[in-house]
CSV table of C-alpha atoms in Angstrom, one decimal:
chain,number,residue,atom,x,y,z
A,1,UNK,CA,-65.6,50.0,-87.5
A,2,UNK,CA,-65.5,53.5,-89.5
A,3,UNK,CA,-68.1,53.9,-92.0
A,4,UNK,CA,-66.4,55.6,-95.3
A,5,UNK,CA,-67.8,56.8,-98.3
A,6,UNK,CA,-67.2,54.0,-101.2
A,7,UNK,CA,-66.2,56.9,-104.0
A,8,UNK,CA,-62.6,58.3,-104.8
A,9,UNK,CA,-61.9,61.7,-103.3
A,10,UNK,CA,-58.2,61.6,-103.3
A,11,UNK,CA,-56.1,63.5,-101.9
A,12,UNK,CA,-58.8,63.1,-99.2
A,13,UNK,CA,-59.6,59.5,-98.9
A,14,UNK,CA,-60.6,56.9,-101.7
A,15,UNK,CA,-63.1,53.9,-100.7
A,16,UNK,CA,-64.1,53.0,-104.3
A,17,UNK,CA,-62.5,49.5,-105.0
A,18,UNK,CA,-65.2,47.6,-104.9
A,19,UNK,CA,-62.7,44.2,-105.1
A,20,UNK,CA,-60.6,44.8,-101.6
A,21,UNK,CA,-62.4,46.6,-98.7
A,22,UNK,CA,-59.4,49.7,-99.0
A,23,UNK,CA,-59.7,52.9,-97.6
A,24,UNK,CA,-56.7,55.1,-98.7
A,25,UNK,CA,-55.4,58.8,-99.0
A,26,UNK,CA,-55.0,61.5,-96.3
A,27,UNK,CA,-58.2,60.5,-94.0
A,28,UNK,CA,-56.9,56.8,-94.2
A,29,UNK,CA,-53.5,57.9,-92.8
A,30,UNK,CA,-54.8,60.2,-90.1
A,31,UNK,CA,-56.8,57.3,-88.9
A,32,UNK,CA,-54.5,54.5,-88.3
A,33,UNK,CA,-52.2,57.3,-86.7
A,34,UNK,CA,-54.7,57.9,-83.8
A,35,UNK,CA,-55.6,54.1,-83.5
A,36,UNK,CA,-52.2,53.4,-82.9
A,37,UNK,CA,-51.4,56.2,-80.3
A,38,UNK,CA,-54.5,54.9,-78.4
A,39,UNK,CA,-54.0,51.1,-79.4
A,40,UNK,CA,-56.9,50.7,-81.4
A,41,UNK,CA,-57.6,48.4,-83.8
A,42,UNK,CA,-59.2,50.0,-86.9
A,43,UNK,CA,-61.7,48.7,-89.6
A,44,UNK,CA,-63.1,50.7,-92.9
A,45,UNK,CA,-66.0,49.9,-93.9
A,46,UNK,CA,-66.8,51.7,-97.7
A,47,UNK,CA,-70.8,52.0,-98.3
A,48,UNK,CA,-73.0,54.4,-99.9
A,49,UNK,CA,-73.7,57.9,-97.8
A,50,UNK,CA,-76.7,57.1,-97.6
A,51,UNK,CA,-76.8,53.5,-96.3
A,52,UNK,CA,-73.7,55.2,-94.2
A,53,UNK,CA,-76.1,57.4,-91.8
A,54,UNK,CA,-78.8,54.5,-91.9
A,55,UNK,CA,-76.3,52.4,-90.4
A,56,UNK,CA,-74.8,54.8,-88.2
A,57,UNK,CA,-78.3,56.8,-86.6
A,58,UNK,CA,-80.7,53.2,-87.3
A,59,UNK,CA,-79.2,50.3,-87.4
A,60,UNK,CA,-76.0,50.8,-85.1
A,61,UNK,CA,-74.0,49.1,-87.5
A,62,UNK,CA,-71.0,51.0,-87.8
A,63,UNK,CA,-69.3,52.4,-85.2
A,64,UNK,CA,-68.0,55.6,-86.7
A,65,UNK,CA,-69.0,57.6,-90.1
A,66,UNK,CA,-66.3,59.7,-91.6
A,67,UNK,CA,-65.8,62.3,-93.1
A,68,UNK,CA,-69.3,64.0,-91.5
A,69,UNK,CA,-70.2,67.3,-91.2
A,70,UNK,CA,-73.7,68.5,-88.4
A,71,UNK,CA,-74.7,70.2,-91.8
A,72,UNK,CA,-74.8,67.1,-94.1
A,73,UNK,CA,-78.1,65.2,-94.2
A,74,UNK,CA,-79.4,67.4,-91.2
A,75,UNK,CA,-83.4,66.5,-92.1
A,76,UNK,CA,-82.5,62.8,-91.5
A,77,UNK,CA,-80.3,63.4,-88.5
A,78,UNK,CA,-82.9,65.5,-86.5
A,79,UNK,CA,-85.7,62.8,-87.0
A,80,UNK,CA,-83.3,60.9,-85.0
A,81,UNK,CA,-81.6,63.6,-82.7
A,82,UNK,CA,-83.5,63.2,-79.6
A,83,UNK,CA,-83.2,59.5,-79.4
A,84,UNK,CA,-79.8,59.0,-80.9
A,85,UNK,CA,-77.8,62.2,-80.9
A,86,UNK,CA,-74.6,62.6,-83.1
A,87,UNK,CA,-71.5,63.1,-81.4
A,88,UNK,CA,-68.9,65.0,-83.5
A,89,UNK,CA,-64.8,65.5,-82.9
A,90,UNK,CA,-63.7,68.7,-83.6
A,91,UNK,CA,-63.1,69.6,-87.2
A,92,UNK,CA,-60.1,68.2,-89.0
A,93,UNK,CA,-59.6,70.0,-92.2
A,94,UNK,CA,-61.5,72.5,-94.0
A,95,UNK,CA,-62.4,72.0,-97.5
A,96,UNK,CA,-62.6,74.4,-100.0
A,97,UNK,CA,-64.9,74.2,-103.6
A,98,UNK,CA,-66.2,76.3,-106.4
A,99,UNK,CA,-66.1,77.1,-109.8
A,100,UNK,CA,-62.9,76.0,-112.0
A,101,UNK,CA,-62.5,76.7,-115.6
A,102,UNK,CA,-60.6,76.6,-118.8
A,103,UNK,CA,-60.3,80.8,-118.5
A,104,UNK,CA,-57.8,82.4,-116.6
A,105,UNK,CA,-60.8,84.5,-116.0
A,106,UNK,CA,-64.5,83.5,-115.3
A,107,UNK,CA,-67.7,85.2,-114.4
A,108,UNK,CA,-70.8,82.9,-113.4
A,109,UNK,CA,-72.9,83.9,-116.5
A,110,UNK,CA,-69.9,82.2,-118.3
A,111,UNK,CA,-70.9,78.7,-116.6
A,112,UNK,CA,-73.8,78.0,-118.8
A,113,UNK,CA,-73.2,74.5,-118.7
A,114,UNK,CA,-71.8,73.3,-115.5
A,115,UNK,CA,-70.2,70.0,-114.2
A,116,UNK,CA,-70.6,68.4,-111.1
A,117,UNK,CA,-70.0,65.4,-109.0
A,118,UNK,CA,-73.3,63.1,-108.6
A,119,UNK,CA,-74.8,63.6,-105.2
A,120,UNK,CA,-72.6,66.8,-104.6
A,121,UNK,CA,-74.5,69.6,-103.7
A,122,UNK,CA,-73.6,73.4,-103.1
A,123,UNK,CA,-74.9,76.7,-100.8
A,124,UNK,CA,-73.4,79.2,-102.9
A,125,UNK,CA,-74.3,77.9,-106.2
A,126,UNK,CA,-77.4,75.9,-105.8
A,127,UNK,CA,-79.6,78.6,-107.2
A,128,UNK,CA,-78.0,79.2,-110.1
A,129,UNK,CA,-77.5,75.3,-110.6
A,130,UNK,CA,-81.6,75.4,-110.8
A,131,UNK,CA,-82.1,78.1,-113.1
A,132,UNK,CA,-83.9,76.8,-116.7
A,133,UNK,CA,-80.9,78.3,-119.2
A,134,UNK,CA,-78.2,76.0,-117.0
A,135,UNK,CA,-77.6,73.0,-118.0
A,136,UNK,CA,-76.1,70.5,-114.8
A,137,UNK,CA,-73.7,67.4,-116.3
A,138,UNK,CA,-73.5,65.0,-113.2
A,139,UNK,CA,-70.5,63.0,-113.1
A,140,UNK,CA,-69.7,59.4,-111.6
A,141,UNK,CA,-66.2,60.5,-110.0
A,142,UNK,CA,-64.0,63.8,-110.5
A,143,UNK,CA,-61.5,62.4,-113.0
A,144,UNK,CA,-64.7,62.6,-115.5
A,145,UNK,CA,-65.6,65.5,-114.4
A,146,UNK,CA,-61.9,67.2,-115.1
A,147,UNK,CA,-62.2,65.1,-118.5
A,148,UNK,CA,-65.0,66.9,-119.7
A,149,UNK,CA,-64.0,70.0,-119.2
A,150,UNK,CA,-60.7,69.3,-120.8
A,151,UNK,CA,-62.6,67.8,-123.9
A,152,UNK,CA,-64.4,71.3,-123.7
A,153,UNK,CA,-68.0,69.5,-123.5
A,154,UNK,CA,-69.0,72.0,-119.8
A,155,UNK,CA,-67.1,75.1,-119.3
A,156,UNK,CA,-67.1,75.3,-115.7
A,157,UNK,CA,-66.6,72.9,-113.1
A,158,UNK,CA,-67.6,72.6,-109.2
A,159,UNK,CA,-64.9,70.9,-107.4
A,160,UNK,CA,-62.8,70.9,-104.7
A,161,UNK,CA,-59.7,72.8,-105.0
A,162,UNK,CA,-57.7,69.9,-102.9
A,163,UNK,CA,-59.0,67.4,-105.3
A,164,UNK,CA,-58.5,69.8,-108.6
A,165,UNK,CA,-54.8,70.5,-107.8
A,166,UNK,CA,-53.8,67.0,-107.0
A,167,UNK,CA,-55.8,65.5,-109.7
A,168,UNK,CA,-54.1,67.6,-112.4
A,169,UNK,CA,-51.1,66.8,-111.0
A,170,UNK,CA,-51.1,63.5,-110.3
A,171,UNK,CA,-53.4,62.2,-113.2
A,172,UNK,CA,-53.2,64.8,-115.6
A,173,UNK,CA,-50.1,65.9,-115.4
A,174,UNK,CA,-50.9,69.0,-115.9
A,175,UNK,CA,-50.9,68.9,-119.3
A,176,UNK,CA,-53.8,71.5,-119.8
A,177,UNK,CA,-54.5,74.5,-117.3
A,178,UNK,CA,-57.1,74.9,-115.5
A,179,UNK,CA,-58.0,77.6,-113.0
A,180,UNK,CA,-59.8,77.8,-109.9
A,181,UNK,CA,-61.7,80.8,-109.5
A,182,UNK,CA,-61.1,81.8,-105.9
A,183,UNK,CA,-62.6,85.4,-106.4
A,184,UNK,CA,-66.1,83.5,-107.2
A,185,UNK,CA,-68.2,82.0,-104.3
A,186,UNK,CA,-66.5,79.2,-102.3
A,187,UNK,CA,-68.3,76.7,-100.2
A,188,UNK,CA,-65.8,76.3,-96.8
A,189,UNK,CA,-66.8,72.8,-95.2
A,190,UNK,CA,-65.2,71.0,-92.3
A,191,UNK,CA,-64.7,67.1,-92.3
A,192,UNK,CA,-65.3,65.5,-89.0
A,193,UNK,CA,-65.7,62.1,-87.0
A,194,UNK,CA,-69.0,60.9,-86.1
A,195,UNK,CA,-70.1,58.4,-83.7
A,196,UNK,CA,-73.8,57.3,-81.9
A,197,UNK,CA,-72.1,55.1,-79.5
A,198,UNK,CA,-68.5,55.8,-78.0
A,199,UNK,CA,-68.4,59.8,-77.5
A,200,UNK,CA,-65.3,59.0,-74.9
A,201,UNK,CA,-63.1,58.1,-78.2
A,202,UNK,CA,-64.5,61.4,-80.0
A,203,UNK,CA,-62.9,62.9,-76.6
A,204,UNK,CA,-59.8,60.5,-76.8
A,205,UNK,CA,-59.7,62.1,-80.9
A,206,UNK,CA,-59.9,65.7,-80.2
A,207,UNK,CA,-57.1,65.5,-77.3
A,208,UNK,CA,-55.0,63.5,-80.5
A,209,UNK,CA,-56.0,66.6,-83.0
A,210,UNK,CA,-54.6,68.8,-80.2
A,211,UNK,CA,-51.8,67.0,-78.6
A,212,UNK,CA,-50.1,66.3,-82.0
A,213,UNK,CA,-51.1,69.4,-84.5
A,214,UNK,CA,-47.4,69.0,-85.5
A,215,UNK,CA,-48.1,65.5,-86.4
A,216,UNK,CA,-51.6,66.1,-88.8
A,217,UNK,CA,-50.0,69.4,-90.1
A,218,UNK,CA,-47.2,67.2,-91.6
A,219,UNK,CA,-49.5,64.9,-92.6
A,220,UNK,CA,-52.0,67.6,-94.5
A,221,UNK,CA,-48.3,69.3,-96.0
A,222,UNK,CA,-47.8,65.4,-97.2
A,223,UNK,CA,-51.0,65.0,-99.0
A,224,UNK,CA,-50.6,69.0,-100.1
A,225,UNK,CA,-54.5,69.9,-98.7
A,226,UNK,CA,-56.4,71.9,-96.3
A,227,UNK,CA,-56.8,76.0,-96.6
């Protein structure tokens, strides 16, 4: 069973219907495409991220956690390192975020009053997200995040650029520009599969990853993601 976040980060995955246990999107397809190869039979299991590396490190509930990252939650993971050390695959995309705006052009003293993704936190901006004059908007999920910006209630935005382009595509429609601001700071993470118990399938993964690059490129050209 693979532990997956229970929020919508498409084109990356989306766990967030609470009604049916479905896991969709890129991550979703990538998946079911190694479990057949190696004739496994996969489960998703959507939860909260932080119930996800309780269940994962302490209770041995879930089998796998994805997406992870060694970075993410890395005061909780080495309280447990010695006695249950995480085993990671190599990575499997790299995501890129930072600042998007209504401007065509955008300097950081411009994003007084910034929006963000609940729970989301960033290296290159988390200083200026603390300073007294900013004011942080959290959001619930990305399409209200793009919805205030569009209503002009934040003027900057900290997303990824993945899930900006294929939100104002596919959701939007385009209908309003908005710009990522690639000369800005960027925060470059990797997403990759975790596991406690069965490091020989993180093995068995990695040789898929390399074995069939042809096949996940495709896939990342389909979902129109990775740098």
């Amino acid at each position: 069973m693979i532990g997956v976040e229970n929020i919508e980060y498409l084109p990356y995955y989306d766990g967030s219907d609470s009604k049916k246990p479905n896991f969709t999107g890129f991550s979703e397809k990538l998946l079911k495409q190694f479990s057949r190869e190696f004739g496994y039979s996969v489960k998703f299991y959507p939860a909260p991220l932080n119930r996800l590396y309780r269940d994962l490190v302490t209770e041995n509930y879930i089998d796998f956690k994805y997406p992870d990252n060694p970075q993410w939650q890395k005061s909780f993971k080495d309280t447990f390192s010695k006695s249950n050390p995480i085993i990671y695959s190599e990575s499997i995309l790299d995501t890129v975020t930072g600042i998007a705006s209504l401007q065509q052009s955008t300097r950081l003293s411009d994003c007084s009053r910034v929006g963000k993704v609940r729970g989301f936190t960033s290296q290159s901006y988390k200083s200026h997200f603390m300073k007294k004059q900013i004011d942080v908007v959290e959001t619930a999920d990305t399409s209200e995040l793009i919805s205030l910006l569009l209503l002009k209630r934040i003027n900057c935005i900290y997303i990824s650029k993945d899930v900006l382009n294929y939100k104002m595509r596919e959701e939007f429609e385009n209908r309003v520009p908005v710009y990522f601001h690639d000369k800005l700071a960027v925060d470059v993470q990797s997403f990759h599969l975790s596991t406690v118990k069965y490091p020989d399938v993180i093995e068995q993964f990695n040789l898929y990853l390399s074995t069939h690059s042809d096949q996940v490129r495709a896939l990342k050209q389909q979902f129109d993601i990775g740098l």
